[in-house]
Coordinates of C-alpha atoms and ligand atoms in Angstrom, one line a residue:
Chain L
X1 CA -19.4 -18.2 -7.7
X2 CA -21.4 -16.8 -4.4
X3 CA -20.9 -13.3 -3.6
X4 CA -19.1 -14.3 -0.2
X5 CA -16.2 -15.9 -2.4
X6 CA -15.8 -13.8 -4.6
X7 CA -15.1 -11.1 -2.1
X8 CA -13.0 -13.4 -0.2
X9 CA -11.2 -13.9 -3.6
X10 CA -10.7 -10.6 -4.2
X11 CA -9.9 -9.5 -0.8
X12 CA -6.7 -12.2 -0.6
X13 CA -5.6 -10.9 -4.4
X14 CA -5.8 -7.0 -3.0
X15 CA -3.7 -8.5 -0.2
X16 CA -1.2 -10.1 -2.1
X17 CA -1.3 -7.4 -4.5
X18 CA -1.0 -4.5 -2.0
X19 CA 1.7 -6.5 -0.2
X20 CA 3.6 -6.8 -3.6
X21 CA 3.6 -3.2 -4.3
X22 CA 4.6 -2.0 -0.7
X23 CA 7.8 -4.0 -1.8
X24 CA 7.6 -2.4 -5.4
X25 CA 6.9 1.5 -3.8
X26 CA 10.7 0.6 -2.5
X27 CA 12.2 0.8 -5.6
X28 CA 9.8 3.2 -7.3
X29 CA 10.4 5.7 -4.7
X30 CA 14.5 5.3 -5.0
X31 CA 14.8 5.3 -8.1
X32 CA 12.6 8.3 -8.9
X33 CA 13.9 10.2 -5.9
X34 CA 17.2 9.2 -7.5
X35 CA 16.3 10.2 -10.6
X36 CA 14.9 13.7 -9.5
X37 CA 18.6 14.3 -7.5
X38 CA 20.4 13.2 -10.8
X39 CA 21.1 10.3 -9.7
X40 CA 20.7 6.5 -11.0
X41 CA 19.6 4.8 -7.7
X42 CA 19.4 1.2 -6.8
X43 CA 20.7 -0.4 -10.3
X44 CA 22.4 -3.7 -9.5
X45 CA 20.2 -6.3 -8.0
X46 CA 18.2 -7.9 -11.1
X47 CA 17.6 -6.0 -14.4
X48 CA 17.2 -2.0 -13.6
X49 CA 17.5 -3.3 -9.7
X50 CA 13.9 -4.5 -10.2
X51 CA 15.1 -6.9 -7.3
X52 CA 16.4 -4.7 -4.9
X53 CA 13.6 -4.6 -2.6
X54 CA 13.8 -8.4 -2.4
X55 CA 17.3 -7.6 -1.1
X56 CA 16.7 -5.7 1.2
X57 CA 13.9 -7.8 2.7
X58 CA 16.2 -10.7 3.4
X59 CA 18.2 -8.5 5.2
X60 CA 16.0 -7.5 7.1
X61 CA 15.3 -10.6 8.1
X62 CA 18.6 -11.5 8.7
X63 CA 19.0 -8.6 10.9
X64 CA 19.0 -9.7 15.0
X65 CA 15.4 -9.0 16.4
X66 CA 16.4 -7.3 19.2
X67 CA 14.2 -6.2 21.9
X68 CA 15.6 -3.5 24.4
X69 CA 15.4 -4.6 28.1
X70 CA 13.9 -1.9 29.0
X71 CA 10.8 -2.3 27.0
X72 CA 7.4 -2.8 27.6
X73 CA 7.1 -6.2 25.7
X74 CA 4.1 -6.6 25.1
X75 CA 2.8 -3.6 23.6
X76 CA 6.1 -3.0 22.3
X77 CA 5.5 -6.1 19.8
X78 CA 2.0 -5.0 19.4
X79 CA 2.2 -1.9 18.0
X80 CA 4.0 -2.5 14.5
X81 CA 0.8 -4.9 13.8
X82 CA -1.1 -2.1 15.1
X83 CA -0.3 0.4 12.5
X84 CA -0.5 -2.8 9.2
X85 CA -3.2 -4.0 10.0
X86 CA -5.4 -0.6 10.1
X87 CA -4.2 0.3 7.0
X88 CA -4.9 -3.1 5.7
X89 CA -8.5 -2.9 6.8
X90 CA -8.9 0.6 5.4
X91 CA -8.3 -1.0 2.2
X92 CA -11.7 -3.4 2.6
X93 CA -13.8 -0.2 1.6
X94 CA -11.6 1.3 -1.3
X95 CA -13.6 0.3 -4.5
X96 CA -10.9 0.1 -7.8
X97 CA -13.8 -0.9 -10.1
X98 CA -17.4 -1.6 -9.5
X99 CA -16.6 -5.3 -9.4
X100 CA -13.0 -5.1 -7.7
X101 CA -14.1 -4.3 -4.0
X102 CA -14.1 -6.4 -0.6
X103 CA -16.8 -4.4 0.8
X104 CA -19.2 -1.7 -0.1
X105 CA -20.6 -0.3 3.5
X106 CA -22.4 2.4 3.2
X107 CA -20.2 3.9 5.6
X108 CA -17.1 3.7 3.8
X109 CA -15.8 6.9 3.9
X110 CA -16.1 7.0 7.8
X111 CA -14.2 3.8 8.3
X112 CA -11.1 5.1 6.1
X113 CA -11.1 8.1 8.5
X114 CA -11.6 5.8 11.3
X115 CA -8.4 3.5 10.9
X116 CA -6.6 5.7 9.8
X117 CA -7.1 7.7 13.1
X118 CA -6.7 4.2 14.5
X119 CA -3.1 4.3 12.8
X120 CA -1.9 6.6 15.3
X121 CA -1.9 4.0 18.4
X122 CA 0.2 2.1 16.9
X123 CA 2.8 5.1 16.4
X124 CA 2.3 6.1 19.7
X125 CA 2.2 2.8 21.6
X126 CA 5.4 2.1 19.9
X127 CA 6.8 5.3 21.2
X128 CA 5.9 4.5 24.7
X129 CA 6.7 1.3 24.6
X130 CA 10.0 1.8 23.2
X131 CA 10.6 3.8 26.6
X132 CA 13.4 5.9 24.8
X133 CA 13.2 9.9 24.9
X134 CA 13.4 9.9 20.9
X135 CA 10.8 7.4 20.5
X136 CA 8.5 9.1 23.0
X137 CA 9.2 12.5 21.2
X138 CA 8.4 10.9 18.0
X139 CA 5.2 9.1 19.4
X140 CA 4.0 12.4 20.9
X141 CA 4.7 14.5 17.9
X142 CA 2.3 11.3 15.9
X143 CA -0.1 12.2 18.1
X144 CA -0.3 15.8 17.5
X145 CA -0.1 16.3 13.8
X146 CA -2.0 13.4 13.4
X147 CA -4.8 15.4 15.8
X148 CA -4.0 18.6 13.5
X149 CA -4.6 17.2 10.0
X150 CA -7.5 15.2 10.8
X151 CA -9.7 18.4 11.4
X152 CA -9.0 19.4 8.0
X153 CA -8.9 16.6 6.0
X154 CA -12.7 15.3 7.7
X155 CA -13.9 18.7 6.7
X156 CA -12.4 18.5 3.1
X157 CA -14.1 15.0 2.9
X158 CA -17.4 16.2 3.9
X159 CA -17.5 19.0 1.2
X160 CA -17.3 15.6 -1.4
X161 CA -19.9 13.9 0.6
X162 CA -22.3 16.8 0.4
X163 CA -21.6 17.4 -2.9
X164 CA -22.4 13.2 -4.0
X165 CA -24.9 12.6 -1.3
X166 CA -23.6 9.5 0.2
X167 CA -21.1 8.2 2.1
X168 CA -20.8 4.8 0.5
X169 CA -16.8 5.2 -1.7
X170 CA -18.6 3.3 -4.5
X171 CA -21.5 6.1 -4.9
X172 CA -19.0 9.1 -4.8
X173 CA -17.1 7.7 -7.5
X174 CA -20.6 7.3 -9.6
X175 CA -21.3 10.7 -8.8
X176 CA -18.5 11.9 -10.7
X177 CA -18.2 10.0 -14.1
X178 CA -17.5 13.0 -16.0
X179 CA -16.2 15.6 -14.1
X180 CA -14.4 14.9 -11.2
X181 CA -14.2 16.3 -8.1
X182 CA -10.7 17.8 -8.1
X183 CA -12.1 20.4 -10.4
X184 CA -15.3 20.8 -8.4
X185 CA -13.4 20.8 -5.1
X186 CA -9.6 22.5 -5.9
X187 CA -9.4 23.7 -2.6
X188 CA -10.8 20.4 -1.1
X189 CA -8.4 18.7 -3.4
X190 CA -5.5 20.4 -2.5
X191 CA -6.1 20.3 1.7
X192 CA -7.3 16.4 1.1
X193 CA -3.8 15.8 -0.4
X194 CA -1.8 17.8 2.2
X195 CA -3.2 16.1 5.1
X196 CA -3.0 13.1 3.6
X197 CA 0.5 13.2 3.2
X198 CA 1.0 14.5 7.3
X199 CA -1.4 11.2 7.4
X200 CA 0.7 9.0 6.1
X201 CA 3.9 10.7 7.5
X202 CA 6.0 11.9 4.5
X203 CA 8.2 14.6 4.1
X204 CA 7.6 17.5 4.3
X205 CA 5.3 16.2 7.3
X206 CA 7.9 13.2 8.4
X207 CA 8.5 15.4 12.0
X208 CA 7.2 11.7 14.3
X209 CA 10.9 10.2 12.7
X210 CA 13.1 13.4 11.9
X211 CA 16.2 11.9 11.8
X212 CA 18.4 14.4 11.9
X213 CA 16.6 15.4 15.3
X214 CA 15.2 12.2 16.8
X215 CA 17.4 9.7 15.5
X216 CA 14.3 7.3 13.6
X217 CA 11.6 8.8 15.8
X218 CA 9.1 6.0 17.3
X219 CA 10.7 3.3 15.4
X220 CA 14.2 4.4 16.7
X221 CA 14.5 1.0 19.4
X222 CA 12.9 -1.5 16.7
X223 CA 14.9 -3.8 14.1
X224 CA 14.7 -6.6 12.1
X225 CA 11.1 -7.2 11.0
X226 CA 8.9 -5.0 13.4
X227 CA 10.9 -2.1 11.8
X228 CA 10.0 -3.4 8.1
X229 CA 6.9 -3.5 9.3
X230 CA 7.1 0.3 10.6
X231 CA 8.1 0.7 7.2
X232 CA 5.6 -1.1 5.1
X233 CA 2.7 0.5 7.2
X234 CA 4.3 3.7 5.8
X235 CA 4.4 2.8 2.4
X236 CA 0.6 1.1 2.9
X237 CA -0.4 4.7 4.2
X238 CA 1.2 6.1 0.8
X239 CA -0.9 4.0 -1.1
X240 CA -4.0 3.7 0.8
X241 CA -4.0 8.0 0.4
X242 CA -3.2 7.7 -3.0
X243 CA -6.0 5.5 -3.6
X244 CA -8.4 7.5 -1.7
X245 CA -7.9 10.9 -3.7
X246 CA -8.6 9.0 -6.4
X247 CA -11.6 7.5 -5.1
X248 CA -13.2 10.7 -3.9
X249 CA -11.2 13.5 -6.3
X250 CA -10.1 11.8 -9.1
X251 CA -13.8 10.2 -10.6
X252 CA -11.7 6.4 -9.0
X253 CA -12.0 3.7 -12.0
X254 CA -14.1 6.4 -14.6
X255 CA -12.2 6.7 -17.6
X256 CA -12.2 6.9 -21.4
X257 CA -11.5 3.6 -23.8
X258 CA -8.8 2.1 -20.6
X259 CA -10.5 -0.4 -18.9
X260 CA -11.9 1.0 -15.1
X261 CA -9.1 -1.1 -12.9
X262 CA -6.2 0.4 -15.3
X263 CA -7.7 4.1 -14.6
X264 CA -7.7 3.7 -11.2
X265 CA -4.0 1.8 -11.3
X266 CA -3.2 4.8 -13.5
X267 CA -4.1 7.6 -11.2
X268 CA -3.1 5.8 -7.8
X269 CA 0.4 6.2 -9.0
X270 CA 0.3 9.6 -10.4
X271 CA -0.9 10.2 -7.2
X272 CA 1.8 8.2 -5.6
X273 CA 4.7 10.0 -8.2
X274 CA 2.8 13.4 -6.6
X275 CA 4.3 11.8 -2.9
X276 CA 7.6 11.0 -4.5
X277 CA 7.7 14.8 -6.0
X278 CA 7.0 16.5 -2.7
X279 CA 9.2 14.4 -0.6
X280 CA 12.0 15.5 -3.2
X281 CA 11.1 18.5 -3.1
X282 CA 10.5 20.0 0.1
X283 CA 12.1 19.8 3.8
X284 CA 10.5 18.8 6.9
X285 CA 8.8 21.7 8.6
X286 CA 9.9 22.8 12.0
X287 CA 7.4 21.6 14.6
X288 CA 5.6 25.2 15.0
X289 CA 5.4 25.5 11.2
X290 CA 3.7 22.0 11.2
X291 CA 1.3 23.3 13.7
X292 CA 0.3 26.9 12.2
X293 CA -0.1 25.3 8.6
X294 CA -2.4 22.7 10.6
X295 CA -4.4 25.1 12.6
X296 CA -4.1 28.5 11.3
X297 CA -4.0 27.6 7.3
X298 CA -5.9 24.1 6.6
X299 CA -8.7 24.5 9.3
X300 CA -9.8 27.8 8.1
X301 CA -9.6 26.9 4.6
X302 CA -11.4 23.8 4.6
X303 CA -14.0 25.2 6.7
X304 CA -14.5 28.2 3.7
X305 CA -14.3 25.2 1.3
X306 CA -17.7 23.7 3.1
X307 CA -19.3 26.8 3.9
X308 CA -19.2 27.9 -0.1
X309 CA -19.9 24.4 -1.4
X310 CA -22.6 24.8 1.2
X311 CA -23.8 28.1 -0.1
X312 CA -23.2 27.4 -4.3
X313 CA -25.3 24.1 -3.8
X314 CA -27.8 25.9 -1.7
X315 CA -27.4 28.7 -5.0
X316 CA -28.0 26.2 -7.9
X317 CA -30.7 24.1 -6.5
Chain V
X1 CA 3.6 29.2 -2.0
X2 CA 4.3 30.5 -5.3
X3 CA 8.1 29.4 -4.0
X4 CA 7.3 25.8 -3.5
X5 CA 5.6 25.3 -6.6
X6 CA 8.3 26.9 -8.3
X7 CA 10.5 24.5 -7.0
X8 CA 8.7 21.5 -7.9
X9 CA 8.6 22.7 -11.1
X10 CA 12.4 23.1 -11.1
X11 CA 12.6 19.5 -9.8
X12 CA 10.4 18.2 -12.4
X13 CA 12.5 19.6 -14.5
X14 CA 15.4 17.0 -13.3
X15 CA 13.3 14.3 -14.2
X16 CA 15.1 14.8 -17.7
X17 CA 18.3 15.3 -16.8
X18 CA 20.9 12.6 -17.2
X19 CA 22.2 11.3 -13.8
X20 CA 25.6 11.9 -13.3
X21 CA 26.2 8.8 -11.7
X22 CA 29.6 6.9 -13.1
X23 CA 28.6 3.7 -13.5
X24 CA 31.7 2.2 -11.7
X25 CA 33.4 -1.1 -12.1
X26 CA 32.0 -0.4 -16.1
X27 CA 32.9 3.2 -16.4
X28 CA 36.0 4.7 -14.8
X29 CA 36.4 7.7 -13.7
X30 CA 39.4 10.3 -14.9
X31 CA 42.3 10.1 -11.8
X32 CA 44.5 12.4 -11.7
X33 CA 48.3 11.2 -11.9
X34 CA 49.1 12.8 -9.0
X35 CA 46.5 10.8 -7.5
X36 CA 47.4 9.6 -3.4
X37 CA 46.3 6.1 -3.9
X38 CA 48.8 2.9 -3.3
X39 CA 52.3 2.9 -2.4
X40 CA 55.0 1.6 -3.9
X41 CA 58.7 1.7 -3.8
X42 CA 60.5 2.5 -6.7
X43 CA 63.9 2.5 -8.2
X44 CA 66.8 4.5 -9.3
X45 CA 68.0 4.4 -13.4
X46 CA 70.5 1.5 -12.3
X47 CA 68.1 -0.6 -11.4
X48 CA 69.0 -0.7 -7.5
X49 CA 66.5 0.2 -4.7
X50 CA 66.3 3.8 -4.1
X51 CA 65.2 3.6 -0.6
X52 CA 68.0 4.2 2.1
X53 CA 66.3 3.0 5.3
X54 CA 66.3 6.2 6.7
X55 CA 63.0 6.0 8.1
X56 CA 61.9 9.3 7.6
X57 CA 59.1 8.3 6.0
X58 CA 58.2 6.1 8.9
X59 CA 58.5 9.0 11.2
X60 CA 56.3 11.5 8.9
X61 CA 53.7 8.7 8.8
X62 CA 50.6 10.0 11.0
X63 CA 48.8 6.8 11.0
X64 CA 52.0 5.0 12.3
X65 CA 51.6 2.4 9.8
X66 CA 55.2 1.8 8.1
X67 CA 57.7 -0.5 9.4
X68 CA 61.0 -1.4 8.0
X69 CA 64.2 -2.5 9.4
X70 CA 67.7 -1.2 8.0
X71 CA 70.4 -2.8 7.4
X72 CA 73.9 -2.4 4.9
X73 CA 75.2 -4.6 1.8
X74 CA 78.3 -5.7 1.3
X75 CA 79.5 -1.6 -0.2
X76 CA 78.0 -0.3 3.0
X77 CA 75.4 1.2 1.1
X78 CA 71.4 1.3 3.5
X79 CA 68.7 -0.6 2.2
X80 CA 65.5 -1.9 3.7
X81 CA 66.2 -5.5 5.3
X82 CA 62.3 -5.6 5.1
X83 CA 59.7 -2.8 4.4
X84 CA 56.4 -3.0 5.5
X85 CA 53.1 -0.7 5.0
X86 CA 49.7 -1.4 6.8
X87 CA 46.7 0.3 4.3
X88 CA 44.4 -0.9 6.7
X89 CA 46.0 2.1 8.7
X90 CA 47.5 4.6 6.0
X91 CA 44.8 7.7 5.3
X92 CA 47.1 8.1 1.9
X93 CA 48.1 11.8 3.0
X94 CA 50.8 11.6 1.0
X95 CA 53.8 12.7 4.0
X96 CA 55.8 10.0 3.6
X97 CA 56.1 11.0 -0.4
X98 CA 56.9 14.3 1.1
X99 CA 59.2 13.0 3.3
X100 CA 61.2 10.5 1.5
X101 CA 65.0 12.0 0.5
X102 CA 65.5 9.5 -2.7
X103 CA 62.1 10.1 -4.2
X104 CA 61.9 6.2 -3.2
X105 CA 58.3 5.9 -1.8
X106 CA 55.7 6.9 -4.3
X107 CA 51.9 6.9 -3.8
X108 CA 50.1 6.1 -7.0
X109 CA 46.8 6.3 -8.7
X110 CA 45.2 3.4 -8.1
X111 CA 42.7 2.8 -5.5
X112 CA 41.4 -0.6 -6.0
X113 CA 43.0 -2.3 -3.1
X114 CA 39.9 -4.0 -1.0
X115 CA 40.3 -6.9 0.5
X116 CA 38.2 -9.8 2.5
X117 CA 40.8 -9.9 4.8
X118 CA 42.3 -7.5 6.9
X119 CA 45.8 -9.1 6.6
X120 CA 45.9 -9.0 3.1
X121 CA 46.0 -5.5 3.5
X122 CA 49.3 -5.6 5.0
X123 CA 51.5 -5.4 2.0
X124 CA 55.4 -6.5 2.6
X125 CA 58.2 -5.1 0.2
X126 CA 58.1 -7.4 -2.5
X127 CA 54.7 -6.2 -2.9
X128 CA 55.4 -2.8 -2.9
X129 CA 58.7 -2.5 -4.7
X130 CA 58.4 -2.1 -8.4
X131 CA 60.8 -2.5 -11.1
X132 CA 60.8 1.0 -12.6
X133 CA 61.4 4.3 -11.1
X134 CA 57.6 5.8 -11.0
X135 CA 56.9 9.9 -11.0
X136 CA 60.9 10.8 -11.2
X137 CA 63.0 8.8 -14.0
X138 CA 66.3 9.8 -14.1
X139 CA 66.3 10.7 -10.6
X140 CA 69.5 8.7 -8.7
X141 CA 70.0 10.0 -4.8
X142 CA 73.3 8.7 -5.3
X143 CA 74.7 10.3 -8.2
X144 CA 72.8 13.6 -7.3
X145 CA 74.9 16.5 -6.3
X146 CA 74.1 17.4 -3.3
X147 CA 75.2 21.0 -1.3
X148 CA 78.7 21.6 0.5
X149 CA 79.6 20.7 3.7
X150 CA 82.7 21.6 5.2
X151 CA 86.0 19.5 3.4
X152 CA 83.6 18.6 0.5
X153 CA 82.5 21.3 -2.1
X154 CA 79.6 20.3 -4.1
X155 CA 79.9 17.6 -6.4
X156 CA 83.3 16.4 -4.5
X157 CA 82.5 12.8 -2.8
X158 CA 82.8 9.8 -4.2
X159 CA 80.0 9.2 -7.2
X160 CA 78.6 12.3 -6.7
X161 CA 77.9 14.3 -10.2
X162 CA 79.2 17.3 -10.7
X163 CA 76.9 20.3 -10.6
X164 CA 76.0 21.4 -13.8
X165 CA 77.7 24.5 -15.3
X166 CA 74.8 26.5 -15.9
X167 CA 76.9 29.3 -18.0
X168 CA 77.4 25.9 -20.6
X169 CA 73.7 25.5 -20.8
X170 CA 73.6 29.5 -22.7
X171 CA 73.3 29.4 -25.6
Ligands
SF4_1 S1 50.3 8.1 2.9 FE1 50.4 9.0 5.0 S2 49.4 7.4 6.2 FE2 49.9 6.4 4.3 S3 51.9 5.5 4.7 FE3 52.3 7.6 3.8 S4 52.5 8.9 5.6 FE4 51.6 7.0 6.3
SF4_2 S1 61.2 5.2 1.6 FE1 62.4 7.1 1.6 S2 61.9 8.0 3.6 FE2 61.3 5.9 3.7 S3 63.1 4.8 4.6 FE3 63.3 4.7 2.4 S4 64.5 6.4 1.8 FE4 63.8 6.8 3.9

């Protein structure tokens, strides 16, 4: 088999695959959100409501597609794609083993923060678009804390690229086959995670939708499938963070006796139970709380976090 | 800080817990027999309809959702020609229990009364009439002595019981 099918191959299986457990992160998250609220959650469809997702996914597509008048069409269609596909693409550079990847540039690490900085057009567009107050509010609110928790989670990252040299996601998971970077980079680790959860627009970070305030945010005007899609770009985001702490925190597919794909399945969802566990956890922050945790905690600390990496490497060489 | 990990600790901690969840239609859940579910209509020891078309129960009603139509057999004695109750309507407050003089209408605990259609929900009086005399047996309107009025002294009409003595209930 050439190289160029094999990663073609591979990148259709990590599209069905991803697709497949955007619909299984439905149930996962309700039932272990249900579970943590001691409750049973979605139990009927199917055995243990394994089939629930499948559910709802026909009715979403029975629901009317409906497309306020007041709209700006266009865009307005465009910008659910928008925020799929970038996460989709993200996923081209995330090596699960050292054989499981779709592409190894050696700028990997600056594409993932590229798209998913991309990701926010499509959040905003669709705010705009829309032409409703809450969407605009939402979009707007995207715009900001996506702006606020990019800062810190680029400097976190750059601590990990200084520390394995390279930029290439295959090389920094080779540069930590025994001990991994979460215990090299706690701080890192831990501002890495936060802003990847404000990335990918979870409670306690959920402010662009805030229902109880902006009725469903940016997505407020959408139905039928360009809201599912809304939705499955959220879930992507969930996993595509998930995947990248373990890729640059977690040592990715390194392992003892497991094979590598089943350690990095293994600690994308323990990272994915961690977005369950906050989301249960916590409320959404008020808007100045978002911005002073943003600016005036996680920019400072991450930029201790490279100075001192910065000065122990400097120290030990 | 120390606050929010504490709390995901105390949330981890309801991983293990057992959901309280009932599992319905399986499991039911304890009602209580004073329960305000479904109405019915009951009847007195003799086996005759309690109700006496007085329509207070109608009036009570908040939701404006019972109908019925009076009329008199051949003793002169008030029934209900028909009696109808619209649960699409009734909020199950229980007033027209309250209201009701013969301890005719009786809400009950059952709850299980969805439909498909709305119309089914409109129950007429065979469906609501039972044969037995629900939360009062014993009770008769008729035979119950009532207070005096002027020319009648408790327990004088026609049928009415006698009040008991209550020096020959001492002991
Ligand atoms: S329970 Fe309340 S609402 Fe229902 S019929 Fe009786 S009085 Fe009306
Ligand atoms: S049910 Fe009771 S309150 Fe209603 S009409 Fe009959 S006797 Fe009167």
């Amino acid at each position: 088999m050439t190289p160029g099918l094999w990663t073609l191959v591979i990148g259709v299986c990590l599209l069905a695959g991803l697709l497949g457990l955007t619909t299984g992160m439905i149930w996962i998250e309700r039932r272990l959100l249900a579970q943590f609220q001691d409750r049973l959650g979605p139990n009927r469809v199917g055995p243990l409501g394994l089939f629930q997702p499948i559910a709802d996914i026909i009715k979403l597509f029975m629901k009317e597609d409906w497309m306020p008048p007041f709209a700006d069409k266009l865009i307005f269609v465009i910008a659910p794609g928008i925020i799929v596909v970038t996460v989709l693409l993200a996923f081209a550079v995330v090596p699960i083993t050292p054989f499981i990847k779709v592409s190894d540039a050696n700028v990997g690490l600056l594409f993932f923060l590229g798209m998913a900085s991309m990701g926010v057009y499509g959040i905003v567009l669709a705010g705009w678009a829309s032409n409703s107050k809450y969407s605009l509010i939402g979009g707007t609110r995207a715009a900001a804390q996506m702006l606020s928790y990019e800062l810190p989670m680029g400097l976190a990252v750059v601590s990990v690229v200084m520390l394995a040299g390279s930029l290439r996601l295959s090389d920094i998971v080779n540069a930590q086959p025994r001990l991994w970077f979460c215990v090299l980079q706690p701080l890192g680790f831990v501002i890495f995670t936060i802003a990847g959860i404000a990335e990918a627009r979870r409670t306690p970070f959920d402010l662009p939708e805030a229902d109880s305030e902006l009725i469903a945010g940016y997505h407020t005007e959408y139905s039928s499938m360009k809201f599912a899609l809304f939705f499955m770009g959220e879930y992507l985001d969930i996993i595509l963070v998930s995947a990248m702490v373990t890729v640059l925190y977690l040592g990715g597919w390194h392992g003892p006796l497991l094979p590598p794909a089943l350690w990095f399945i293994i600690k994308m969802f323990a990272v994915i139970f961690l977005f369950v566990w906050v989301r249960a956890v916590l409320p959404r922050y008020r808007y100045d709380q978002l911005m002073t945790l943003g600016w005036k905690i996680l920019l400072p600390l991450s930029i201790v976090n490279l100075v001192a990496t910065g000065a122990v490497m400097l120290v030990m060489r | 800080m120390v606050s929010i990990l504490r709390s995901m600790w105390l949330m981890l901690k309801h991983l293990v817990v057992r959901p309280v969840t009932v599992r319905y239609p399986e499991q039911k859940a304890y009602i209580p027999p004073r329960w305000r579910g479904r109405i019915i209509l009951s009847r007195d020891p003799d086996g005759c309809e309690r109700c006496v078309a007085c329509y207070l129960c109608s009036a009570a009603c908040p939701a404006d959702c019972i109908s019925l139509q009076a009329t008199e057999d051949e003793h002169g004695r008030r029934y209900a020609e028909w009696f109808r109750i619209n649960f699409s309507r009734c909020i199950f407050c229980g007033f027209c229990e309250e209201a009701c003089p013969t301890y005719a209408i009786q809400l009950t605990p059952d709850f299980e009364m969805g439909e498909y259609d709305r119309s089914k929900l409109v129950y007429e009086k065979e469906d609501l009439l039972i044969s037995g005399q629900g939360k009062y047996p014993g009770y008769n309107f008729y035979h119950h002595s009532g207070v005096s009025v002027k020319g009648k002294p408790r327990g004088g009409a026609v049928d009415e019981t006698h009040p008991v003595d209550i020096r020959s209930l001492l002991p």
